[in-house]
Amino acid sequence: MFAAQRREWLLKRLAQNRQIIVKEAAKELNVSEGTIRTDLRLLEEEGLLERTHGGAVPVRAGHQPPAHAMPSRGELNRQEKRAIGRRAAEMVRSGQCILLDASSTVFELARCLSEYDYLTVVTNGLAAAEEVGRNPRNNVILIGGILRPGSRTVEGTLGRGLLQEVHADLFFTSSEGFTVETGMTDFSPNEAELKKLMAANASQVVALLDHTKLGRRSIVTSIQAKDIRTLITDAGADPAWLKTLGKIRVIVADVPAGEK
């Protein structure tokens, strides 16, 4: 069954039963629960249903689809970013404390995390906070700072005191570019400085970078290459270039055939 057929089936089931349960739909369609969750997210973006913890229901009167309108960069390489986000979610365990930056790639990870319970998520991304907070069992903490004009991102180091008290298991972050020599680089010095603080209080730093970010650099370094434990990228990455990363663990996330 192709992705479009599967989503049509889900809409018919919703019309008949007034709800969709992820586990049941995955079993009937013989696909993974992650695939069904992805379908539901896409259908919600189109305003065709409203996701709940573990499933979906018809759209309520007055309900607005989640504001997925990240900055324009969020539309670039979106399929690859979604694949990277789903692969990153496999590293998360219920009950962990994790840090999320406000990048469009990390946002795709956040969209997966409402299915996890008892997470403590600390982030400077308003959209990411809303996604994780869909599950009332999760604890979401916003880092204080200055709202970047035209975005849903909080910048600056006003949250320094909070971050110094946080001991996170994982920090998921992206950037404008990454090279071994310059590390992860960004355009905004304020954004880079905040990421440095977040990285300093995490046991592991996980870089989420689609292939277009590799081998390029921006203005200011946020995370040094030596501080990155794992890099998750997509199949467009140059295998020869990836071999130059030394001790950094590399994970290549594939875009499902139904989304290509």
PDB file of C-alpha atoms in Angstrom:
ATOM      1  CA  MET A   1       0.000   0.000   0.000  1.00  0.00           C
ATOM      2  CA  PHE A   2       1.381   3.392  -0.991  1.00  0.00           C
ATOM      3  CA  ALA A   3       1.506   6.295   1.472  1.00  0.00           C
ATOM      4  CA  ALA A   4      -1.422   8.092  -0.181  1.00  0.00           C
ATOM      5  CA  GLN A   5      -3.586   4.943  -0.011  1.00  0.00           C
ATOM      6  CA  ARG A   6      -2.650   4.408   3.606  1.00  0.00           C
ATOM      7  CA  ARG A   7      -3.658   7.940   4.571  1.00  0.00           C
ATOM      8  CA  GLU A   8      -6.942   7.593   2.710  1.00  0.00           C
ATOM      9  CA  TRP A   9      -7.580   4.413   4.716  1.00  0.00           C
ATOM     10  CA  LEU A  10      -6.879   6.301   7.944  1.00  0.00           C
ATOM     11  CA  LEU A  11      -9.350   9.027   7.062  1.00  0.00           C
ATOM     12  CA  LYS A  12     -12.040   6.451   6.296  1.00  0.00           C
ATOM     13  CA  ARG A  13     -11.371   4.722   9.616  1.00  0.00           C
ATOM     14  CA  LEU A  14     -11.632   8.053  11.397  1.00  0.00           C
ATOM     15  CA  ALA A  15     -14.965   8.787   9.749  1.00  0.00           C
ATOM     16  CA  GLN A  16     -16.312   5.380  10.778  1.00  0.00           C
ATOM     17  CA  ASN A  17     -14.986   5.108  14.343  1.00  0.00           C
ATOM     18  CA  ARG A  18     -14.494   8.763  15.296  1.00  0.00           C
ATOM     19  CA  GLN A  19     -10.974   7.908  16.435  1.00  0.00           C
ATOM     20  CA  ILE A  20      -7.742   6.275  15.303  1.00  0.00           C
ATOM     21  CA  ILE A  21      -5.520   4.282  17.640  1.00  0.00           C
ATOM     22  CA  VAL A  22      -1.942   4.088  16.412  1.00  0.00           C
ATOM     23  CA  LYS A  23      -1.276   0.547  17.627  1.00  0.00           C
ATOM     24  CA  GLU A  24      -4.436  -0.845  16.055  1.00  0.00           C
ATOM     25  CA  ALA A  25      -3.898   0.916  12.729  1.00  0.00           C
ATOM     26  CA  ALA A  26      -0.289  -0.237  12.519  1.00  0.00           C
ATOM     27  CA  LYS A  27      -1.325  -3.837  13.117  1.00  0.00           C
ATOM     28  CA  GLU A  28      -4.118  -3.754  10.526  1.00  0.00           C
ATOM     29  CA  LEU A  29      -1.954  -2.120   7.861  1.00  0.00           C
ATOM     30  CA  ASN A  30       1.112  -4.193   8.731  1.00  0.00           C
ATOM     31  CA  VAL A  31       3.382  -1.152   9.102  1.00  0.00           C
ATOM     32  CA  SER A  32       5.309   0.323  12.007  1.00  0.00           C
ATOM     33  CA  GLU A  33       3.679   2.586  14.581  1.00  0.00           C
ATOM     34  CA  GLY A  34       6.188   5.251  13.548  1.00  0.00           C
ATOM     35  CA  THR A  35       4.808   5.165  10.003  1.00  0.00           C
ATOM     36  CA  ILE A  36       1.257   5.684  11.265  1.00  0.00           C
ATOM     37  CA  ARG A  37       2.363   8.560  13.510  1.00  0.00           C
ATOM     38  CA  THR A  38       4.014  10.202  10.501  1.00  0.00           C
ATOM     39  CA  ASP A  39       0.813   9.816   8.480  1.00  0.00           C
ATOM     40  CA  LEU A  40      -1.223  11.389  11.259  1.00  0.00           C
ATOM     41  CA  ARG A  41       1.134  14.342  11.519  1.00  0.00           C
ATOM     42  CA  LEU A  42       0.863  15.013   7.802  1.00  0.00           C
ATOM     43  CA  LEU A  43      -2.926  14.721   7.869  1.00  0.00           C
ATOM     44  CA  GLU A  44      -3.108  17.083  10.828  1.00  0.00           C
ATOM     45  CA  GLU A  45      -0.998  19.633   8.943  1.00  0.00           C
ATOM     46  CA  GLU A  46      -3.643  19.533   6.227  1.00  0.00           C
ATOM     47  CA  GLY A  47      -6.341  20.185   8.829  1.00  0.00           C
ATOM     48  CA  LEU A  48      -7.984  16.778   8.321  1.00  0.00           C
ATOM     49  CA  LEU A  49      -7.733  15.488  11.902  1.00  0.00           C
ATOM     50  CA  GLU A  50      -6.447  16.341  15.360  1.00  0.00           C
ATOM     51  CA  ARG A  51      -3.709  14.222  16.880  1.00  0.00           C
ATOM     52  CA  THR A  52      -3.956  12.966  20.451  1.00  0.00           C
ATOM     53  CA  HIS A  53      -1.606  10.935  22.615  1.00  0.00           C
ATOM     54  CA  GLY A  54      -1.640   7.527  20.972  1.00  0.00           C
ATOM     55  CA  GLY A  55      -3.908   8.360  18.074  1.00  0.00           C
ATOM     56  CA  ALA A  56      -6.176  10.943  16.490  1.00  0.00           C
ATOM     57  CA  VAL A  57      -9.742  12.263  16.579  1.00  0.00           C
ATOM     58  CA  PRO A  58     -11.856  14.417  14.238  1.00  0.00           C
ATOM     59  CA  VAL A  59     -11.077  18.113  14.169  1.00  0.00           C
ATOM     60  CA  ARG A  60     -12.919  19.967  16.907  1.00  0.00           C
ATOM     61  CA  ALA A  61     -14.787  23.194  16.202  1.00  0.00           C
ATOM     62  CA  GLY A  62     -12.402  26.098  16.477  1.00  0.00           C
ATOM     63  CA  HIS A  63      -9.321  23.868  16.497  1.00  0.00           C
ATOM     64  CA  GLN A  64      -6.382  25.197  14.506  1.00  0.00           C
ATOM     65  CA  PRO A  65      -3.718  22.884  13.096  1.00  0.00           C
ATOM     66  CA  PRO A  66      -0.375  23.303  14.886  1.00  0.00           C
ATOM     67  CA  ALA A  67       1.713  26.191  13.640  1.00  0.00           C
ATOM     68  CA  HIS A  68       4.363  24.254  11.779  1.00  0.00           C
ATOM     69  CA  ALA A  69       5.414  27.364   9.931  1.00  0.00           C
ATOM     70  CA  MET A  70       9.007  27.396  10.986  1.00  0.00           C
ATOM     71  CA  PRO A  71      11.300  29.952   9.347  1.00  0.00           C
ATOM     72  CA  SER A  72      11.615  29.397   5.579  1.00  0.00           C
ATOM     73  CA  ARG A  73      14.664  27.180   6.098  1.00  0.00           C
ATOM     74  CA  GLY A  74      12.266  24.626   7.629  1.00  0.00           C
ATOM     75  CA  GLU A  75      10.868  23.893   4.174  1.00  0.00           C
ATOM     76  CA  LEU A  76      14.281  23.022   2.741  1.00  0.00           C
ATOM     77  CA  ASN A  77      15.092  19.308   2.543  1.00  0.00           C
ATOM     78  CA  ARG A  78      12.031  18.612   4.647  1.00  0.00           C
ATOM     79  CA  GLN A  79      11.827  14.901   3.884  1.00  0.00           C
ATOM     80  CA  GLU A  80      15.448  14.430   4.890  1.00  0.00           C
ATOM     81  CA  LYS A  81      14.924  16.412   8.074  1.00  0.00           C
ATOM     82  CA  ARG A  82      11.908  14.308   8.979  1.00  0.00           C
ATOM     83  CA  ALA A  83      13.898  11.114   8.460  1.00  0.00           C
ATOM     84  CA  ILE A  84      16.709  12.480  10.623  1.00  0.00           C
ATOM     85  CA  GLY A  85      14.236  13.501  13.315  1.00  0.00           C
ATOM     86  CA  ARG A  86      12.622  10.060  13.404  1.00  0.00           C
ATOM     87  CA  ARG A  87      16.016   8.377  13.619  1.00  0.00           C
ATOM     88  CA  ALA A  88      17.053  10.698  16.441  1.00  0.00           C
ATOM     89  CA  ALA A  89      13.889   9.804  18.357  1.00  0.00           C
ATOM     90  CA  GLU A  90      15.131   6.217  18.526  1.00  0.00           C
ATOM     91  CA  MET A  91      17.911   7.420  20.840  1.00  0.00           C
ATOM     92  CA  VAL A  92      15.411   8.785  23.370  1.00  0.00           C
ATOM     93  CA  ARG A  93      14.061   6.788  26.293  1.00  0.00           C
ATOM     94  CA  SER A  94      11.057   7.639  28.450  1.00  0.00           C
ATOM     95  CA  GLY A  95      12.085   9.347  31.661  1.00  0.00           C
ATOM     96  CA  GLN A  96      15.133  11.083  30.227  1.00  0.00           C
ATOM     97  CA  CYS A  97      16.051  14.743  30.427  1.00  0.00           C
ATOM     98  CA  ILE A  98      16.922  16.151  27.014  1.00  0.00           C
ATOM     99  CA  LEU A  99      17.868  19.522  25.581  1.00  0.00           C
ATOM    100  CA  LEU A 100      16.534  20.671  22.195  1.00  0.00           C
ATOM    101  CA  ASP A 101      17.655  23.683  20.220  1.00  0.00           C
ATOM    102  CA  ALA A 102      15.216  25.677  18.093  1.00  0.00           C
ATOM    103  CA  SER A 103      16.346  24.469  14.657  1.00  0.00           C
ATOM    104  CA  SER A 104      13.966  23.182  12.003  1.00  0.00           C
ATOM    105  CA  THR A 105      15.646  19.752  11.988  1.00  0.00           C
ATOM    106  CA  VAL A 106      15.390  19.326  15.754  1.00  0.00           C
ATOM    107  CA  PHE A 107      11.750  20.405  15.468  1.00  0.00           C
ATOM    108  CA  GLU A 108      11.152  17.273  13.382  1.00  0.00           C
ATOM    109  CA  LEU A 109      12.511  15.255  16.314  1.00  0.00           C
ATOM    110  CA  ALA A 110      10.215  17.124  18.710  1.00  0.00           C
ATOM    111  CA  ARG A 111       7.226  16.066  16.606  1.00  0.00           C
ATOM    112  CA  CYS A 112       8.023  12.454  17.514  1.00  0.00           C
ATOM    113  CA  LEU A 113       8.437  12.979  21.238  1.00  0.00           C
ATOM    114  CA  SER A 114       4.802  13.329  22.286  1.00  0.00           C
ATOM    115  CA  GLU A 115       4.693   9.527  22.091  1.00  0.00           C
ATOM    116  CA  TYR A 116       7.226   9.263  24.928  1.00  0.00           C
ATOM    117  CA  ASP A 117       6.266   9.510  28.591  1.00  0.00           C
ATOM    118  CA  TYR A 118       7.857  11.333  31.528  1.00  0.00           C
ATOM    119  CA  LEU A 119      10.397  13.262  29.508  1.00  0.00           C
ATOM    120  CA  THR A 120      11.864  16.483  30.827  1.00  0.00           C
ATOM    121  CA  VAL A 121      12.563  18.638  27.800  1.00  0.00           C
ATOM    122  CA  VAL A 122      14.422  21.934  28.027  1.00  0.00           C
ATOM    123  CA  THR A 123      14.321  24.053  24.870  1.00  0.00           C
ATOM    124  CA  ASN A 124      14.484  27.554  23.436  1.00  0.00           C
ATOM    125  CA  GLY A 125      12.098  26.608  20.629  1.00  0.00           C
ATOM    126  CA  LEU A 126       8.451  27.524  21.133  1.00  0.00           C
ATOM    127  CA  ALA A 127       7.238  25.148  18.408  1.00  0.00           C
ATOM    128  CA  ALA A 128       9.268  22.256  19.835  1.00  0.00           C
ATOM    129  CA  ALA A 129       7.896  22.962  23.311  1.00  0.00           C
ATOM    130  CA  GLU A 130       4.318  22.824  22.033  1.00  0.00           C
ATOM    131  CA  GLU A 131       4.904  19.520  20.264  1.00  0.00           C
ATOM    132  CA  VAL A 132       6.433  17.731  23.260  1.00  0.00           C
ATOM    133  CA  GLY A 133       3.836  19.266  25.560  1.00  0.00           C
ATOM    134  CA  ARG A 134       1.036  17.485  23.687  1.00  0.00           C
ATOM    135  CA  ASN A 135       1.642  14.628  26.112  1.00  0.00           C
ATOM    136  CA  PRO A 136       0.665  15.824  29.613  1.00  0.00           C
ATOM    137  CA  ARG A 137       3.054  13.259  31.119  1.00  0.00           C
ATOM    138  CA  ASN A 138       5.996  15.260  29.798  1.00  0.00           C
ATOM    139  CA  ASN A 139       7.580  18.187  31.593  1.00  0.00           C
ATOM    140  CA  VAL A 140       8.567  21.028  29.252  1.00  0.00           C
ATOM    141  CA  ILE A 141      10.832  23.877  30.360  1.00  0.00           C
ATOM    142  CA  LEU A 142      11.369  26.947  28.170  1.00  0.00           C
ATOM    143  CA  ILE A 143      14.709  28.716  28.329  1.00  0.00           C
ATOM    144  CA  GLY A 144      14.258  32.424  28.945  1.00  0.00           C
ATOM    145  CA  GLY A 145      15.636  34.990  26.546  1.00  0.00           C
ATOM    146  CA  ILE A 146      14.817  37.337  23.697  1.00  0.00           C
ATOM    147  CA  LEU A 147      12.306  36.301  21.038  1.00  0.00           C
ATOM    148  CA  ARG A 148      13.996  36.450  17.645  1.00  0.00           C
ATOM    149  CA  PRO A 149      11.935  38.720  15.345  1.00  0.00           C
ATOM    150  CA  GLY A 150       9.851  36.780  12.831  1.00  0.00           C
ATOM    151  CA  SER A 151      10.477  33.405  14.432  1.00  0.00           C
ATOM    152  CA  ARG A 152       9.457  31.162  17.307  1.00  0.00           C
ATOM    153  CA  THR A 153      12.973  31.056  18.725  1.00  0.00           C
ATOM    154  CA  VAL A 154      14.264  32.441  22.018  1.00  0.00           C
ATOM    155  CA  GLU A 155      17.869  33.620  21.957  1.00  0.00           C
ATOM    156  CA  GLY A 156      20.443  34.987  24.362  1.00  0.00           C
ATOM    157  CA  THR A 157      21.945  33.850  27.654  1.00  0.00           C
ATOM    158  CA  LEU A 158      19.281  34.996  30.112  1.00  0.00           C
ATOM    159  CA  GLY A 159      18.633  31.298  30.751  1.00  0.00           C
ATOM    160  CA  ARG A 160      22.215  30.681  31.891  1.00  0.00           C
ATOM    161  CA  GLY A 161      21.177  30.128  35.526  1.00  0.00           C
ATOM    162  CA  LEU A 162      18.562  27.550  34.540  1.00  0.00           C
ATOM    163  CA  LEU A 163      20.945  25.653  32.288  1.00  0.00           C
ATOM    164  CA  GLN A 164      23.603  25.486  34.984  1.00  0.00           C
ATOM    165  CA  GLU A 165      21.118  23.547  37.132  1.00  0.00           C
ATOM    166  CA  VAL A 166      20.143  21.097  34.377  1.00  0.00           C
ATOM    167  CA  HIS A 167      21.921  17.770  33.920  1.00  0.00           C
ATOM    168  CA  ALA A 168      20.639  16.390  30.616  1.00  0.00           C
ATOM    169  CA  ASP A 169      21.146  12.973  29.071  1.00  0.00           C
ATOM    170  CA  LEU A 170      21.149  14.264  25.490  1.00  0.00           C
ATOM    171  CA  PHE A 171      21.419  17.554  23.634  1.00  0.00           C
ATOM    172  CA  PHE A 172      20.035  17.501  20.090  1.00  0.00           C
ATOM    173  CA  THR A 173      21.232  20.362  17.943  1.00  0.00           C
ATOM    174  CA  SER A 174      21.639  21.468  14.341  1.00  0.00           C
ATOM    175  CA  SER A 175      23.446  24.347  12.641  1.00  0.00           C
ATOM    176  CA  GLU A 176      23.952  26.235   9.403  1.00  0.00           C
ATOM    177  CA  GLY A 177      27.116  24.280   8.638  1.00  0.00           C
ATOM    178  CA  PHE A 178      29.615  21.735   9.927  1.00  0.00           C
ATOM    179  CA  THR A 179      33.251  20.993   9.187  1.00  0.00           C
ATOM    180  CA  VAL A 180      35.825  19.119  11.248  1.00  0.00           C
ATOM    181  CA  GLU A 181      37.967  22.250  11.466  1.00  0.00           C
ATOM    182  CA  THR A 182      35.319  24.772  12.517  1.00  0.00           C
ATOM    183  CA  GLY A 183      32.779  22.450  14.126  1.00  0.00           C
ATOM    184  CA  MET A 184      29.086  23.392  13.989  1.00  0.00           C
ATOM    185  CA  THR A 185      28.652  26.989  12.893  1.00  0.00           C
ATOM    186  CA  ASP A 186      25.743  29.436  12.897  1.00  0.00           C
ATOM    187  CA  PHE A 187      24.972  32.908  11.629  1.00  0.00           C
ATOM    188  CA  SER A 188      23.878  34.345  14.997  1.00  0.00           C
ATOM    189  CA  PRO A 189      26.457  34.793  17.794  1.00  0.00           C
ATOM    190  CA  ASN A 190      23.614  34.812  20.341  1.00  0.00           C
ATOM    191  CA  GLU A 191      22.320  31.476  19.063  1.00  0.00           C
ATOM    192  CA  ALA A 192      25.812  29.981  19.095  1.00  0.00           C
ATOM    193  CA  GLU A 193      26.478  31.120  22.659  1.00  0.00           C
ATOM    194  CA  LEU A 194      23.246  29.583  23.919  1.00  0.00           C
ATOM    195  CA  LYS A 195      24.099  26.272  22.237  1.00  0.00           C
ATOM    196  CA  LYS A 196      27.484  26.278  23.977  1.00  0.00           C
ATOM    197  CA  LEU A 197      25.727  26.572  27.334  1.00  0.00           C
ATOM    198  CA  MET A 198      23.318  23.761  26.439  1.00  0.00           C
ATOM    199  CA  ALA A 199      26.126  21.463  25.298  1.00  0.00           C
ATOM    200  CA  ALA A 200      28.070  22.034  28.501  1.00  0.00           C
ATOM    201  CA  ASN A 201      25.236  20.538  30.542  1.00  0.00           C
ATOM    202  CA  ALA A 202      24.538  17.381  28.536  1.00  0.00           C
ATOM    203  CA  SER A 203      26.149  13.959  28.754  1.00  0.00           C
ATOM    204  CA  GLN A 204      25.989  13.585  24.974  1.00  0.00           C
ATOM    205  CA  VAL A 205      25.735  16.020  22.073  1.00  0.00           C
ATOM    206  CA  VAL A 206      23.888  14.682  19.017  1.00  0.00           C
ATOM    207  CA  ALA A 207      24.183  16.688  15.793  1.00  0.00           C
ATOM    208  CA  LEU A 208      21.230  16.498  13.377  1.00  0.00           C
ATOM    209  CA  LEU A 209      22.493  17.706  10.005  1.00  0.00           C
ATOM    210  CA  ASP A 210      21.107  17.044   6.559  1.00  0.00           C
ATOM    211  CA  HIS A 211      23.676  16.566   3.797  1.00  0.00           C
ATOM    212  CA  THR A 212      23.537  20.194   2.632  1.00  0.00           C
ATOM    213  CA  LYS A 213      25.050  21.352   5.942  1.00  0.00           C
ATOM    214  CA  LEU A 214      28.108  19.106   5.727  1.00  0.00           C
ATOM    215  CA  GLY A 215      31.383  20.580   4.573  1.00  0.00           C
ATOM    216  CA  ARG A 216      30.164  24.184   4.761  1.00  0.00           C
ATOM    217  CA  ARG A 217      30.551  26.808   7.436  1.00  0.00           C
ATOM    218  CA  SER A 218      28.853  29.927   8.735  1.00  0.00           C
ATOM    219  CA  ILE A 219      30.093  32.837  10.854  1.00  0.00           C
ATOM    220  CA  VAL A 220      30.501  31.607  14.425  1.00  0.00           C
ATOM    221  CA  THR A 221      31.198  28.220  16.019  1.00  0.00           C
ATOM    222  CA  SER A 222      28.595  26.810  18.406  1.00  0.00           C
ATOM    223  CA  ILE A 223      29.830  23.236  19.041  1.00  0.00           C
ATOM    224  CA  GLN A 224      33.363  21.961  18.440  1.00  0.00           C
ATOM    225  CA  ALA A 225      33.666  18.719  16.476  1.00  0.00           C
ATOM    226  CA  LYS A 226      35.439  17.029  19.395  1.00  0.00           C
ATOM    227  CA  ASP A 227      32.358  17.576  21.579  1.00  0.00           C
ATOM    228  CA  ILE A 228      29.962  15.753  19.236  1.00  0.00           C
ATOM    229  CA  ARG A 229      29.262  12.134  20.152  1.00  0.00           C
ATOM    230  CA  THR A 230      26.854  11.271  17.309  1.00  0.00           C
ATOM    231  CA  LEU A 231      26.023  12.767  13.916  1.00  0.00           C
ATOM    232  CA  ILE A 232      22.737  11.849  12.214  1.00  0.00           C
ATOM    233  CA  THR A 233      22.479  12.772   8.546  1.00  0.00           C
ATOM    234  CA  ASP A 234      20.704  11.536   5.414  1.00  0.00           C
ATOM    235  CA  ALA A 235      21.639   9.351   2.467  1.00  0.00           C
ATOM    236  CA  GLY A 236      22.699  12.370   0.415  1.00  0.00           C
ATOM    237  CA  ALA A 237      25.857  12.724   2.520  1.00  0.00           C
ATOM    238  CA  ASP A 238      29.164  11.925   0.826  1.00  0.00           C
ATOM    239  CA  PRO A 239      30.399   8.594   2.309  1.00  0.00           C
ATOM    240  CA  ALA A 240      34.025   9.575   1.763  1.00  0.00           C
ATOM    241  CA  TRP A 241      33.533  12.823   3.678  1.00  0.00           C
ATOM    242  CA  LEU A 242      31.817  11.014   6.537  1.00  0.00           C
ATOM    243  CA  LYS A 243      34.864   8.780   6.923  1.00  0.00           C
ATOM    244  CA  THR A 244      36.943  11.845   7.849  1.00  0.00           C
ATOM    245  CA  LEU A 245      34.970  12.396  11.061  1.00  0.00           C
ATOM    246  CA  GLY A 246      37.153  10.158  13.201  1.00  0.00           C
ATOM    247  CA  LYS A 247      35.547   9.104  16.479  1.00  0.00           C
ATOM    248  CA  ILE A 248      32.168  10.701  15.790  1.00  0.00           C
ATOM    249  CA  ARG A 249      29.493   8.015  15.466  1.00  0.00           C
ATOM    250  CA  VAL A 250      27.635   8.475  12.178  1.00  0.00           C
ATOM    251  CA  ILE A 251      24.040   7.391  11.561  1.00  0.00           C
ATOM    252  CA  VAL A 252      22.489   7.696   8.103  1.00  0.00           C
ATOM    253  CA  ALA A 253      18.699   8.082   8.123  1.00  0.00           C
ATOM    254  CA  ASP A 254      16.834   6.864   5.051  1.00  0.00           C
ATOM    255  CA  VAL A 255      13.729   8.584   3.718  1.00  0.00           C
ATOM    256  CA  PRO A 256      10.942   5.963   3.488  1.00  0.00           C
ATOM    257  CA  ALA A 257      10.039   5.039  -0.093  1.00  0.00           C
ATOM    258  CA  GLY A 258       6.481   6.276   0.417  1.00  0.00           C
ATOM    259  CA  GLU A 259       7.711   9.807   1.158  1.00  0.00           C
ATOM    260  CA  LYS A 260      10.171  10.187  -1.712  1.00  0.00           C
TER     261      LYS A 260
END
